């Protein structure tokens, strides 16, 4: 039994995840290549390897003739009978080839064939491994900066975080561990080329899936995400179980779940709102923490008109229009926001125009609770920021006035 070869194959299979069958085929091809280099041709050469003992037998099939014209393909009757006493003219006989007789060049070529096959299989294994993780989140270690791009080690391969996929303001140090979203895995002659991102909205979705058990098992479903990387993300969730609060599940006890994701995203703000099949209610939720007086949504045109209290206009629009912009992306509606004063000054304005028939009664009661979307999204206590933001936006409005 060839114990050394068996041990070498076991190590390769364990460390590089290359199957033994592939390695056996590489050895067979290398021996055939060595025979071709040694004899000039190897059309009649066969190699058999015992998969259990790693013992191999290399032979050439030669035709028995009276006077051989090609010693590589033919053998005389006299020499054939030295191998088999029953040999006769026209028979095909196996003639053993001893690999020890190969020259140095033939041996080196055989070695090159084996190494080349191992490298090809190693690249193929790594490519398949990361191709399966495409559109998923992995943890990597920052290696170095290559110009403005970042090289990130993912374990068995390095990935490239291009400048346009980096979040502005994020600075990483070598050896720092970060989570990245795999955009694409390309197979190249030099090995797999992996492109990753820190700005893709799916990064936030995958982080929630890994952090929130209810999302992983399908109880809570992420319906839509709108993200401005490095600044703010809005996410709409829906519960498939009436006994499970979708927003509460994503927030966690004392905000533990959402805070871990915020930390991973280097402090990026995350607004979690309830999904609603009614576009008016959905838009109202999406514009939180702003209070909404009335909403009129046109599902056919994908447009919506929203009326907010005068002092909430800045909050509804957000800094540099961010809140309204993210709400529009989240809902898929083009949203036009007006204050009550602006709406009343509009020709022919009536509050009824901004309400569905089934919402008119709710509007009459709205003055009592003044914007349920505001309290519903934040009553869990996962973010105490709305009050501060409100002051900030009110101050901005006062300055403008």
Coordinates of C-alpha atoms in Angstrom, one line a residue, residues 21-392:
X21 CA -11.3 11.2 -7.4
X22 CA -10.2 14.4 -9.1
X23 CA -6.6 13.9 -7.7
X24 CA -6.6 10.3 -8.9
X25 CA -7.5 11.5 -12.4
X26 CA -4.8 14.1 -12.2
X27 CA -2.2 11.4 -11.4
X28 CA -3.4 9.2 -14.2
X29 CA -3.1 12.1 -16.7
X30 CA 0.3 13.0 -15.4
X31 CA 1.6 9.4 -15.9
X32 CA 0.2 9.4 -19.5
X33 CA 1.9 12.7 -20.1
X34 CA 5.2 11.3 -18.8
X35 CA 4.9 8.3 -21.1
X36 CA 4.3 10.6 -24.1
X37 CA 7.4 12.6 -23.3
X38 CA 9.4 9.5 -22.8
X39 CA 8.3 7.4 -25.7
X40 CA 7.1 10.1 -28.1
X41 CA 3.5 8.9 -28.1
X42 CA 1.0 7.5 -25.6
X43 CA -2.0 6.5 -27.6
X44 CA -1.8 2.9 -26.3
X45 CA -0.8 3.8 -22.7
X46 CA -3.2 3.0 -19.8
X47 CA -3.0 3.8 -16.1
X48 CA -5.0 2.0 -13.4
X49 CA -4.9 3.2 -9.8
X50 CA -6.4 1.3 -6.9
X51 CA -8.6 3.9 -5.0
X52 CA -8.2 2.0 -1.7
X53 CA -4.4 1.3 -1.6
X54 CA -3.2 4.0 -4.0
X55 CA -1.1 1.4 -5.9
X56 CA -0.9 2.2 -9.6
X57 CA -0.2 0.1 -12.6
X58 CA 1.0 1.8 -15.8
X59 CA 1.1 -0.3 -19.0
X60 CA 1.1 -0.1 -22.8
X61 CA -1.2 -2.3 -25.0
X62 CA 1.0 -3.7 -27.8
X63 CA 0.1 -5.9 -30.8
X64 CA 2.0 -9.2 -31.1
X65 CA 3.7 -9.5 -34.5
X66 CA 6.6 -11.5 -36.1
X67 CA 8.8 -8.5 -36.7
X68 CA 7.7 -5.2 -35.0
X69 CA 8.0 -2.1 -37.1
X70 CA 7.0 0.3 -34.3
X71 CA 8.3 -0.8 -30.9
X72 CA 6.0 1.5 -29.1
X73 CA 2.8 0.0 -30.6
X74 CA 4.1 -3.6 -31.4
X75 CA 6.0 -6.4 -29.7
X76 CA 7.6 -9.5 -31.2
X77 CA 6.1 -12.9 -30.5
X78 CA 9.3 -14.0 -28.7
X79 CA 9.1 -11.2 -26.1
X80 CA 5.4 -11.5 -25.8
X81 CA 5.7 -15.1 -24.7
X82 CA 8.1 -14.0 -22.0
X83 CA 5.2 -12.1 -20.6
X84 CA 2.5 -14.6 -21.4
X85 CA 3.1 -18.2 -22.6
X86 CA -0.2 -18.2 -24.5
X87 CA 0.6 -15.2 -26.6
X88 CA 0.1 -15.6 -30.4
X89 CA 0.3 -13.4 -33.5
X90 CA -2.5 -10.8 -33.6
X91 CA -3.0 -10.7 -29.8
X92 CA -2.9 -7.6 -27.7
X93 CA -0.8 -7.8 -24.7
X94 CA -0.1 -5.5 -21.7
X95 CA 3.4 -4.5 -21.2
X96 CA 4.2 -2.9 -17.9
X97 CA 5.9 0.5 -17.9
X98 CA 8.0 1.4 -14.9
X99 CA 7.7 5.0 -14.0
X100 CA 11.2 4.9 -12.4
X101 CA 12.7 4.6 -15.9
X102 CA 11.3 8.0 -16.9
X103 CA 13.8 10.8 -17.5
X104 CA 14.0 14.0 -15.4
X105 CA 12.1 16.1 -18.0
X106 CA 9.3 13.6 -18.2
X107 CA 9.0 13.5 -14.4
X108 CA 9.0 17.3 -14.2
X109 CA 6.2 17.5 -16.8
X110 CA 4.2 14.9 -14.9
X111 CA 4.6 17.0 -11.7
X112 CA 3.5 20.1 -13.5
X113 CA 0.4 18.4 -14.7
X114 CA -0.6 17.4 -11.2
X115 CA 0.1 20.9 -9.7
X116 CA -1.8 22.6 -12.5
X117 CA -4.8 20.4 -11.9
X118 CA -4.7 21.0 -8.1
X119 CA -4.6 24.8 -8.7
X120 CA -7.5 24.6 -11.2
X121 CA -9.6 22.6 -8.8
X122 CA -8.7 24.8 -5.9
X123 CA -9.9 27.9 -7.8
X124 CA -13.0 26.1 -8.9
X125 CA -13.8 25.1 -5.3
X126 CA -13.3 28.7 -4.0
X127 CA -15.4 30.1 -6.9
X128 CA -18.3 27.7 -6.2
X129 CA -18.1 28.3 -2.5
X130 CA -18.5 32.1 -2.9
X131 CA -20.8 31.9 -5.9
X132 CA -23.3 30.2 -3.5
X133 CA -23.0 33.2 -1.2
X134 CA -23.7 35.8 -3.9
X135 CA -26.4 38.3 -2.8
X136 CA -25.6 37.4 0.8
X137 CA -23.7 39.0 3.7
X138 CA -20.3 37.7 4.9
X139 CA -17.8 38.8 7.5
X140 CA -14.4 39.9 6.2
X141 CA -11.1 41.3 7.6
X142 CA -9.8 44.6 6.2
X143 CA -6.4 43.8 4.6
X144 CA -5.2 47.0 3.0
X145 CA -6.1 50.0 0.9
X146 CA -5.5 49.6 -2.9
X147 CA -5.7 53.2 -4.1
X148 CA -9.2 54.2 -2.9
X149 CA -10.4 50.6 -3.0
X150 CA -10.2 48.3 0.0
X151 CA -9.0 44.7 -0.1
X152 CA -11.0 42.5 2.3
X153 CA -10.1 38.9 3.2
X154 CA -13.1 36.6 3.3
X155 CA -11.2 33.5 4.5
X156 CA -10.1 31.6 1.3
X157 CA -10.3 34.6 -1.0
X158 CA -9.9 38.3 -1.1
X159 CA -12.7 40.6 -2.1
X160 CA -12.6 44.2 -3.5
X161 CA -14.7 47.0 -1.9
X162 CA -14.7 49.6 -4.6
X163 CA -14.8 53.3 -3.8
X164 CA -18.4 53.7 -5.2
X165 CA -19.6 50.9 -2.9
X166 CA -18.1 52.5 0.2
X167 CA -20.2 54.6 2.6
X168 CA -18.9 58.1 2.8
X169 CA -17.4 58.8 6.2
X170 CA -16.6 55.2 7.0
X171 CA -12.9 54.6 7.7
X172 CA -11.6 51.1 8.4
X173 CA -8.2 50.0 9.9
X174 CA -6.3 46.9 8.8
X175 CA -7.4 43.7 10.7
X176 CA -10.8 45.3 11.4
X177 CA -13.7 42.9 11.0
X178 CA -16.7 44.2 8.9
X179 CA -19.8 42.8 7.2
X180 CA -20.2 43.2 3.5
X181 CA -22.8 42.3 0.9
X182 CA -21.5 40.1 -2.0
X183 CA -22.5 41.8 -5.2
X184 CA -20.9 39.6 -7.8
X185 CA -18.5 36.7 -8.1
X186 CA -16.6 36.3 -11.4
X187 CA -14.5 33.4 -12.5
X188 CA -11.2 34.5 -13.9
X189 CA -7.9 32.7 -14.9
X190 CA -6.3 34.1 -11.8
X191 CA -9.1 32.9 -9.5
X192 CA -12.5 34.2 -8.4
X193 CA -12.9 38.0 -8.4
X194 CA -15.4 39.0 -5.7
X195 CA -17.0 42.4 -5.6
X196 CA -18.7 43.5 -2.3
X197 CA -20.7 46.5 -1.1
X198 CA -21.4 48.5 2.0
X199 CA -24.0 50.7 0.4
X200 CA -26.5 48.2 -1.0
X201 CA -30.0 48.2 0.6
X202 CA -29.9 44.4 0.7
X203 CA -27.1 44.6 3.3
X204 CA -29.6 46.0 5.8
X205 CA -32.2 43.4 4.8
X206 CA -29.7 40.5 5.3
X207 CA -28.6 42.0 8.6
X208 CA -32.2 42.0 9.9
X209 CA -32.7 38.5 8.6
X210 CA -29.7 37.3 10.6
X211 CA -30.5 39.3 13.7
X212 CA -34.3 38.9 13.9
X213 CA -35.5 35.3 14.4
X214 CA -39.1 36.2 13.4
X215 CA -37.8 37.3 9.9
X216 CA -35.7 34.2 9.5
X217 CA -38.6 31.9 10.2
X218 CA -41.1 33.9 8.0
X219 CA -43.3 35.2 10.8
X220 CA -42.3 38.8 10.0
X221 CA -41.7 39.8 6.4
X222 CA -39.7 42.7 5.1
X223 CA -41.8 44.3 2.4
X224 CA -39.7 47.3 1.3
X225 CA -36.5 49.1 2.0
X226 CA -35.3 52.6 1.1
X227 CA -31.7 53.5 2.1
X228 CA -29.3 56.4 1.9
X229 CA -26.1 54.7 3.0
X230 CA -24.4 56.3 5.9
X231 CA -27.4 58.5 6.8
X232 CA -30.8 56.9 7.2
X233 CA -32.7 53.8 6.2
X234 CA -36.5 53.2 6.2
X235 CA -37.8 49.7 6.3
X236 CA -41.4 48.5 6.1
X237 CA -42.3 45.2 7.8
X238 CA -45.5 43.1 8.0
X239 CA -46.4 40.3 10.5
X240 CA -48.0 37.1 9.2
X241 CA -49.0 36.3 12.8
X242 CA -51.7 38.6 14.4
X243 CA -50.1 37.9 17.8
X244 CA -46.6 39.2 16.7
X245 CA -45.9 42.9 16.5
X246 CA -43.7 43.3 13.4
X247 CA -42.0 46.6 14.5
X248 CA -41.5 45.3 18.0
X249 CA -39.9 42.1 16.8
X250 CA -37.4 44.1 14.7
X251 CA -36.6 46.6 17.5
X252 CA -36.1 44.0 20.2
X253 CA -36.0 44.4 23.9
X254 CA -34.8 47.9 24.8
X255 CA -33.8 48.2 21.1
X256 CA -31.2 45.4 21.3
X257 CA -31.8 44.0 17.9
X258 CA -31.9 47.2 15.9
X259 CA -29.1 48.8 17.9
X260 CA -26.7 45.9 17.0
X261 CA -27.5 46.6 13.3
X262 CA -27.0 50.3 13.8
X263 CA -23.6 49.7 15.3
X264 CA -22.6 47.5 12.4
X265 CA -23.6 50.3 10.0
X266 CA -21.5 52.8 12.0
X267 CA -24.4 54.7 13.5
X268 CA -26.8 54.8 10.4
X269 CA -30.3 55.8 11.6
X270 CA -33.0 53.1 10.9
X271 CA -36.8 53.9 10.8
X272 CA -39.0 50.8 11.1
X273 CA -42.6 51.2 10.1
X274 CA -45.6 48.9 9.6
X275 CA -46.5 47.9 6.1
X276 CA -50.1 48.5 5.1
X277 CA -51.9 47.4 1.9
X278 CA -53.8 50.7 1.9
X279 CA -51.5 53.1 0.2
X280 CA -52.8 56.1 2.2
X281 CA -52.0 54.4 5.5
X282 CA -48.6 53.2 4.2
X283 CA -47.6 56.7 3.1
X284 CA -48.7 58.0 6.5
X285 CA -46.5 55.3 8.2
X286 CA -43.6 56.0 5.9
X287 CA -43.5 59.7 6.7
X288 CA -43.2 59.1 10.4
X289 CA -42.3 60.6 12.8
X290 CA -44.2 63.5 11.1
X291 CA -47.9 63.8 12.0
X292 CA -50.2 63.6 9.0
X293 CA -53.6 65.4 8.7
X294 CA -54.8 63.8 5.4
X295 CA -53.5 61.7 2.5
X296 CA -54.9 61.2 -1.0
X297 CA -53.2 58.5 -3.0
X298 CA -53.8 57.6 -6.6
X299 CA -52.8 54.0 -7.1
X300 CA -53.1 54.3 -10.9
X301 CA -50.8 57.3 -11.3
X302 CA -48.7 56.3 -8.3
X303 CA -48.9 59.8 -6.9
X304 CA -50.0 61.0 -3.5
X305 CA -50.9 64.4 -1.9
X306 CA -50.2 64.8 1.8
X307 CA -51.4 67.5 4.2
X308 CA -49.5 68.0 7.4
X309 CA -49.8 70.6 10.3
X310 CA -47.8 73.8 9.6
X311 CA -45.3 73.2 12.3
X312 CA -44.7 69.6 11.0
X313 CA -43.9 70.6 7.4
X314 CA -40.1 70.7 7.9
X315 CA -40.2 67.4 9.8
X316 CA -42.2 65.7 7.1
X317 CA -39.9 66.9 4.4
X318 CA -36.8 66.2 6.4
X319 CA -33.3 67.6 6.2
X320 CA -32.6 68.4 2.6
X321 CA -35.8 66.5 1.7
X322 CA -34.5 63.2 3.0
X323 CA -37.6 62.0 4.9
X324 CA -39.9 62.6 2.0
X325 CA -37.4 61.1 -0.5
X326 CA -37.0 57.9 1.5
X327 CA -40.8 57.6 2.0
X328 CA -41.3 58.0 -1.8
X329 CA -38.8 55.2 -2.4
X330 CA -40.3 53.0 0.3
X331 CA -43.8 53.3 -1.0
X332 CA -43.2 53.7 -4.7
X333 CA -45.4 56.8 -4.8
X334 CA -44.5 60.3 -5.9
X335 CA -45.4 62.3 -2.8
X336 CA -46.4 66.0 -2.7
X337 CA -46.4 67.4 0.8
X338 CA -48.2 70.6 1.7
X339 CA -48.9 72.3 5.0
X340 CA -52.5 73.0 6.1
X341 CA -52.0 76.7 5.2
X342 CA -50.7 75.9 1.8
X343 CA -53.5 73.4 1.2
X344 CA -56.2 75.7 2.3
X345 CA -54.9 78.5 0.0
X346 CA -55.0 76.1 -3.0
X347 CA -58.1 76.7 -5.2
X348 CA -61.0 74.5 -4.5
X349 CA -59.3 72.7 -1.5
X350 CA -61.5 70.4 0.6
X351 CA -60.2 68.0 3.2
X352 CA -62.6 65.4 1.8
X353 CA -60.5 65.4 -1.4
X354 CA -57.6 64.0 0.5
X355 CA -59.5 61.1 2.0
X356 CA -60.9 57.8 0.8
X357 CA -64.6 57.1 1.6
X358 CA -63.7 54.6 4.2
X359 CA -61.3 57.1 5.9
X360 CA -63.7 60.0 6.3
X361 CA -64.9 58.9 9.7
X362 CA -61.3 58.3 10.8
X363 CA -60.4 61.9 9.8
X364 CA -63.1 63.2 12.1
X365 CA -61.4 61.4 15.0
X366 CA -57.9 62.3 14.0
X367 CA -57.8 65.5 15.9
X368 CA -58.2 63.5 19.1
X369 CA -55.1 61.3 18.7
X370 CA -53.2 63.6 16.3
X371 CA -51.3 61.3 14.1
X372 CA -51.3 57.6 15.3
X373 CA -48.4 56.8 12.9
X374 CA -46.1 58.9 15.1
X375 CA -46.8 57.1 18.3
X376 CA -47.1 53.6 16.8
X377 CA -43.7 53.6 15.2
X378 CA -41.9 54.9 18.3
X379 CA -43.9 53.8 21.3
X380 CA -41.6 50.8 21.7
X381 CA -38.8 53.1 22.8
X382 CA -36.2 52.0 20.4
X383 CA -35.3 55.5 19.3
X384 CA -35.7 58.7 21.3
X385 CA -34.6 60.9 18.5
X386 CA -38.0 62.2 17.0
X387 CA -38.4 64.7 19.8
X388 CA -35.0 66.2 19.2
X389 CA -35.6 66.1 15.4
X390 CA -38.8 67.9 15.9
X391 CA -37.2 70.8 17.7
X392 CA -34.5 70.9 15.0

